[in-house]
PDB file of C-alpha atoms in Angstrom:
ATOM      1  CA  MET W 108     -35.371  -7.412   8.454  1.00 80.00           C
ATOM      2  CA  GLY W 109     -35.234  -6.664   4.769  1.00 90.00           C
ATOM      3  CA  THR W 110     -36.215  -8.778   1.788  1.00 96.00           C
ATOM      4  CA  HIS W 111     -33.521  -9.024  -0.876  1.00 97.00           C
ATOM      5  CA  THR W 112     -33.973 -10.588  -4.310  1.00 98.00           C
ATOM      6  CA  PHE W 113     -31.237 -11.154  -6.877  1.00 98.00           C
ATOM      7  CA  THR W 114     -30.023 -13.829  -9.284  1.00 98.00           C
ATOM      8  CA  LEU W 115     -27.469 -16.340  -8.009  1.00 98.00           C
ATOM      9  CA  ASN W 116     -25.918 -18.739 -10.522  1.00 98.00           C
ATOM     10  CA  GLY W 117     -28.840 -18.256 -12.881  1.00 97.00           C
ATOM     11  CA  GLU W 118     -31.535 -18.796 -10.257  1.00 98.00           C
ATOM     12  CA  ARG W 119     -33.710 -16.064  -8.757  1.00 98.00           C
ATOM     13  CA  VAL W 120     -33.326 -16.060  -4.967  1.00 98.00           C
ATOM     14  CA  THR W 121     -34.970 -14.105  -2.159  1.00 98.00           C
ATOM     15  CA  VAL W 122     -33.706 -13.840   1.406  1.00 98.00           C
ATOM     16  CA  ASP W 123     -35.004 -12.109   4.500  1.00 97.00           C
ATOM     17  CA  VAL W 124     -32.015 -10.614   6.295  1.00 97.00           C
ATOM     18  CA  GLU W 125     -30.771  -7.278   7.615  1.00 97.00           C
ATOM     19  CA  ASP W 126     -29.367  -4.936   4.950  1.00 97.00           C
ATOM     20  CA  ASP W 127     -25.909  -4.825   6.528  1.00 97.00           C
ATOM     21  CA  VAL W 128     -25.240  -8.589   6.462  1.00 97.00           C
ATOM     22  CA  ARG W 129     -22.337  -9.287   4.121  1.00 97.00           C
ATOM     23  CA  LEU W 130     -23.321 -10.986   0.886  1.00 98.00           C
ATOM     24  CA  LEU W 131     -20.775 -13.760   1.492  1.00 98.00           C
ATOM     25  CA  TRP W 132     -22.713 -14.906   4.562  1.00 98.00           C
ATOM     26  CA  VAL W 133     -25.995 -14.746   2.640  1.00 98.00           C
ATOM     27  CA  ILE W 134     -24.527 -16.869  -0.162  1.00 98.00           C
ATOM     28  CA  ARG W 135     -22.814 -19.402   2.106  1.00 98.00           C
ATOM     29  CA  ASP W 136     -24.979 -19.622   5.231  1.00 97.00           C
ATOM     30  CA  MET W 137     -28.448 -18.793   3.982  1.00 97.00           C
ATOM     31  CA  LEU W 138     -28.311 -20.142   0.428  1.00 98.00           C
ATOM     32  CA  GLY W 139     -25.844 -23.014   0.974  1.00 98.00           C
ATOM     33  CA  VAL W 140     -23.474 -22.096  -1.865  1.00 98.00           C
ATOM     34  CA  THR W 141     -20.047 -22.733  -0.351  1.00 97.00           C
ATOM     35  CA  GLY W 142     -17.618 -22.220  -3.265  1.00 97.00           C
ATOM     36  CA  PRO W 143     -16.683 -18.679  -2.265  1.00 98.00           C
ATOM     37  CA  LYS W 144     -14.442 -19.032   0.775  1.00 97.00           C
ATOM     38  CA  TYR W 145     -14.097 -16.782   3.790  1.00 96.00           C
ATOM     39  CA  GLY W 146     -10.523 -15.691   4.274  1.00 93.00           C
ATOM     40  CA  CYS W 147     -10.280 -12.181   5.642  1.00 92.00           C
ATOM     41  CA  GLY W 148     -13.632 -10.430   5.480  1.00 91.00           C
ATOM     42  CA  ILE W 149     -12.014  -7.143   4.429  1.00 91.00           C
ATOM     43  CA  ASN W 150     -11.470  -7.538   0.660  1.00 91.00           C
ATOM     44  CA  VAL W 151      -7.763  -8.365   0.930  1.00 93.00           C
ATOM     45  CA  CYS W 152      -7.210 -12.101   0.367  1.00 95.00           C
ATOM     46  CA  LYS W 153      -9.945 -12.424  -2.283  1.00 97.00           C
ATOM     47  CA  ALA W 154     -10.716 -16.088  -1.511  1.00 97.00           C
ATOM     48  CA  CYS W 155     -14.392 -15.233  -1.960  1.00 98.00           C
ATOM     49  CA  THR W 156     -14.012 -13.691  -5.442  1.00 98.00           C
ATOM     50  CA  SER W 157     -17.201 -14.128  -7.437  1.00 98.00           C
ATOM     51  CA  HIS W 158     -18.791 -12.170 -10.282  1.00 98.00           C
ATOM     52  CA  ILE W 159     -21.488  -9.530 -10.164  1.00 98.00           C
ATOM     53  CA  ASN W 160     -22.902  -8.749 -13.583  1.00 97.00           C
ATOM     54  CA  GLY W 161     -19.823 -10.397 -15.124  1.00 95.00           C
ATOM     55  CA  LYS W 162     -17.207  -8.453 -13.148  1.00 97.00           C
ATOM     56  CA  ALA W 163     -15.046  -9.765 -10.298  1.00 97.00           C
ATOM     57  CA  PHE W 164     -16.040  -8.644  -6.812  1.00 97.00           C
ATOM     58  CA  ASN W 165     -15.618  -9.800  -3.246  1.00 97.00           C
ATOM     59  CA  PRO W 166     -18.897 -10.555  -1.466  1.00 98.00           C
ATOM     60  CA  CYS W 167     -17.163 -10.469   1.933  1.00 97.00           C
ATOM     61  CA  SER W 168     -17.048  -6.693   1.671  1.00 96.00           C
ATOM     62  CA  VAL W 169     -20.477  -6.019   0.144  1.00 97.00           C
ATOM     63  CA  PRO W 170     -23.605  -5.731   2.276  1.00 97.00           C
ATOM     64  CA  VAL W 171     -26.607  -7.524   0.831  1.00 98.00           C
ATOM     65  CA  GLY W 172     -28.460  -4.200   0.922  1.00 97.00           C
ATOM     66  CA  ALA W 173     -26.153  -2.955  -1.856  1.00 97.00           C
ATOM     67  CA  ILE W 174     -27.343  -5.712  -4.211  1.00 97.00           C
ATOM     68  CA  SER W 175     -30.269  -4.871  -6.482  1.00 97.00           C
ATOM     69  CA  GLU W 176     -32.951  -7.079  -7.980  1.00 97.00           C
ATOM     70  CA  ASP W 177     -31.287  -6.746 -11.382  1.00 98.00           C
ATOM     71  CA  ASP W 178     -27.899  -7.962 -10.168  1.00 98.00           C
ATOM     72  CA  GLU W 179     -26.590 -11.349 -11.275  1.00 98.00           C
ATOM     73  CA  VAL W 180     -24.120 -12.979  -8.905  1.00 98.00           C
ATOM     74  CA  THR W 181     -22.067 -15.917 -10.154  1.00 98.00           C
ATOM     75  CA  THR W 182     -19.926 -18.115  -7.938  1.00 98.00           C
ATOM     76  CA  ILE W 183     -17.630 -20.970  -8.962  1.00 98.00           C
ATOM     77  CA  GLU W 184     -20.701 -23.239  -8.848  1.00 98.00           C
ATOM     78  CA  GLY W 185     -22.289 -21.256 -11.690  1.00 98.00           C
ATOM     79  CA  LEU W 186     -19.245 -21.126 -13.955  1.00 97.00           C
ATOM     80  CA  ALA W 187     -19.579 -24.546 -15.581  1.00 96.00           C
ATOM     81  CA  ASP W 188     -22.250 -25.309 -18.176  1.00 94.00           C
ATOM     82  CA  GLY W 189     -23.970 -28.290 -16.576  1.00 93.00           C
ATOM     83  CA  ASP W 190     -21.444 -31.121 -16.520  1.00 94.00           C
ATOM     84  CA  THR W 191     -19.110 -29.282 -18.896  1.00 97.00           C
ATOM     85  CA  LEU W 192     -16.432 -27.392 -17.013  1.00 97.00           C
ATOM     86  CA  HIS W 193     -15.511 -23.862 -18.004  1.00 98.00           C
ATOM     87  CA  PRO W 194     -12.226 -23.699 -19.968  1.00 98.00           C
ATOM     88  CA  MET W 195     -10.515 -22.011 -17.010  1.00 98.00           C
ATOM     89  CA  GLN W 196     -11.593 -24.824 -14.685  1.00 98.00           C
ATOM     90  CA  GLU W 197     -10.246 -27.349 -17.205  1.00 98.00           C
ATOM     91  CA  ALA W 198      -6.938 -25.478 -17.387  1.00 98.00           C
ATOM     92  CA  TRP W 199      -6.691 -25.550 -13.579  1.00 97.00           C
ATOM     93  CA  LEU W 200      -7.086 -29.329 -13.592  1.00 96.00           C
ATOM     94  CA  ASP W 201      -4.756 -29.837 -16.567  1.00 97.00           C
ATOM     95  CA  ARG W 202      -2.020 -27.802 -14.851  1.00 96.00           C
ATOM     96  CA  ASP W 203      -2.618 -29.411 -11.431  1.00 95.00           C
ATOM     97  CA  VAL W 204      -2.802 -25.940  -9.882  1.00 95.00           C
ATOM     98  CA  ALA W 205      -4.463 -26.636  -6.564  1.00 91.00           C
ATOM     99  CA  GLN W 206      -2.394 -27.590  -3.573  1.00 91.00           C
ATOM    100  CA  CYS W 207      -4.625 -27.063  -0.537  1.00 91.00           C
ATOM    101  CA  GLY W 208      -7.338 -25.711  -2.867  1.00 90.00           C
ATOM    102  CA  TYR W 209      -8.855 -23.184  -0.464  1.00 93.00           C
ATOM    103  CA  CYS W 210      -8.246 -20.103  -2.621  1.00 94.00           C
ATOM    104  CA  GLN W 211      -8.798 -21.792  -5.967  1.00 95.00           C
ATOM    105  CA  PRO W 212     -12.499 -20.939  -6.535  1.00 97.00           C
ATOM    106  CA  GLY W 213     -11.659 -17.260  -6.046  1.00 97.00           C
ATOM    107  CA  GLN W 214      -8.530 -17.557  -8.182  1.00 97.00           C
ATOM    108  CA  ILE W 215     -10.503 -19.091 -11.053  1.00 98.00           C
ATOM    109  CA  MET W 216     -13.267 -16.496 -10.835  1.00 98.00           C
ATOM    110  CA  ALA W 217     -10.691 -13.675 -10.817  1.00 98.00           C
ATOM    111  CA  ALA W 218      -8.919 -15.217 -13.812  1.00 98.00           C
ATOM    112  CA  VAL W 219     -12.115 -15.502 -15.865  1.00 98.00           C
ATOM    113  CA  ALA W 220     -13.031 -11.893 -15.098  1.00 98.00           C
ATOM    114  CA  LYS W 221      -9.501 -10.725 -16.009  1.00 98.00           C
ATOM    115  CA  VAL W 222      -9.589 -12.542 -19.359  1.00 98.00           C
ATOM    116  CA  ARG W 223     -12.970 -10.970 -20.148  1.00 97.00           C
ATOM    117  CA  GLN W 224     -11.679  -7.529 -19.122  1.00 97.00           C
ATOM    118  CA  CYS W 225      -8.571  -7.870 -21.284  1.00 98.00           C
ATOM    119  CA  ARG W 226     -10.646  -8.874 -24.286  1.00 97.00           C
ATOM    120  CA  GLU W 227     -13.048  -5.965 -23.790  1.00 97.00           C
ATOM    121  CA  GLU W 228     -10.053  -3.605 -23.622  1.00 97.00           C
ATOM    122  CA  GLY W 229      -8.286  -5.202 -26.602  1.00 97.00           C
ATOM    123  CA  ARG W 230      -5.327  -6.327 -24.460  1.00 96.00           C
ATOM    124  CA  ASP W 231      -3.449  -9.603 -24.355  1.00 96.00           C
ATOM    125  CA  VAL W 232      -3.669 -11.832 -21.307  1.00 96.00           C
ATOM    126  CA  ASP W 233       0.028 -11.473 -20.644  1.00 96.00           C
ATOM    127  CA  ASP W 234       2.128 -11.437 -17.483  1.00 96.00           C
ATOM    128  CA  ASP W 235       1.348  -7.763 -16.872  1.00 96.00           C
ATOM    129  CA  ALA W 236      -2.406  -8.411 -17.009  1.00 97.00           C
ATOM    130  CA  ILE W 237      -2.100 -11.445 -14.742  1.00 97.00           C
ATOM    131  CA  GLU W 238      -0.108  -9.386 -12.232  1.00 96.00           C
ATOM    132  CA  GLU W 239      -3.217  -7.192 -11.839  1.00 96.00           C
ATOM    133  CA  ILE W 240      -4.978 -10.134 -10.167  1.00 96.00           C
ATOM    134  CA  ARG W 241      -4.338  -9.713  -6.455  1.00 94.00           C
ATOM    135  CA  ASN W 242      -5.765 -12.978  -5.062  1.00 95.00           C
ATOM    136  CA  ILE W 243      -3.595 -14.552  -2.388  1.00 94.00           C
ATOM    137  CA  CYS W 244      -2.496 -18.199  -2.487  1.00 93.00           C
ATOM    138  CA  ARG W 245      -0.922 -19.266   0.795  1.00 92.00           C
ATOM    139  CA  CYS W 246       0.555 -22.372  -0.834  1.00 92.00           C
ATOM    140  CA  GLY W 247       2.371 -20.257  -3.425  1.00 92.00           C
ATOM    141  CA  THR W 248       1.224 -22.006  -6.599  1.00 93.00           C
ATOM    142  CA  TYR W 249       1.510 -18.755  -8.541  1.00 95.00           C
ATOM    143  CA  ASN W 250       3.580 -20.223 -11.394  1.00 95.00           C
ATOM    144  CA  ARG W 251       0.955 -22.907 -12.053  1.00 96.00           C
ATOM    145  CA  ILE W 252      -1.820 -20.312 -11.654  1.00 97.00           C
ATOM    146  CA  ARG W 253      -0.148 -18.124 -14.295  1.00 97.00           C
ATOM    147  CA  GLU W 254       0.211 -21.087 -16.679  1.00 97.00           C
ATOM    148  CA  ALA W 255      -3.407 -22.101 -16.165  1.00 97.00           C
ATOM    149  CA  ILE W 256      -4.701 -18.567 -16.778  1.00 98.00           C
ATOM    150  CA  LYS W 257      -2.848 -18.383 -20.074  1.00 97.00           C
ATOM    151  CA  ALA W 258      -4.079 -21.845 -21.136  1.00 97.00           C
ATOM    152  CA  GLY W 259      -7.638 -21.138 -20.017  1.00 98.00           C
ATOM    153  CA  ALA W 260      -7.640 -17.817 -21.865  1.00 98.00           C
ATOM    154  CA  GLU W 261      -6.725 -19.592 -25.108  1.00 96.00           C
ATOM    155  CA  ASN W 262      -9.859 -21.742 -24.822  1.00 95.00           C
ATOM    156  CA  MET W 263     -12.314 -19.110 -23.638  1.00 95.00           C
TER     157      MET W 263
END
């Protein structure tokens, strides 16, 4: 058993678990943060997309032993500022994006990370940039997702 400490949604957490346990299971089962969803476990569907140090990543494919004490993990639960939703979350609601909703936390987290990346690189959040997001939506709400990303980006 190893002891692992990191920051999750702004709070310092410590867990005792084997190094090879996937971070998604630590977040969901040990820490009770259920926004990131399990879809495939092999970094394909991206339903679990969260942020590590501000960048999108998929905790289903990362062992907790790869996380350092300095790492900051943010899930959909940590995106809002108290009761004030993040602009991307607002855009999702305004555009009525969710159908079943299962993939939406990961979609939103991927969108926020993509907007930040585009801004850092001096690029527009255009259709080409949005196409780089590879999260899967089984309901096929991609047109509404695209509209929401563009609207959310305007308010970020």
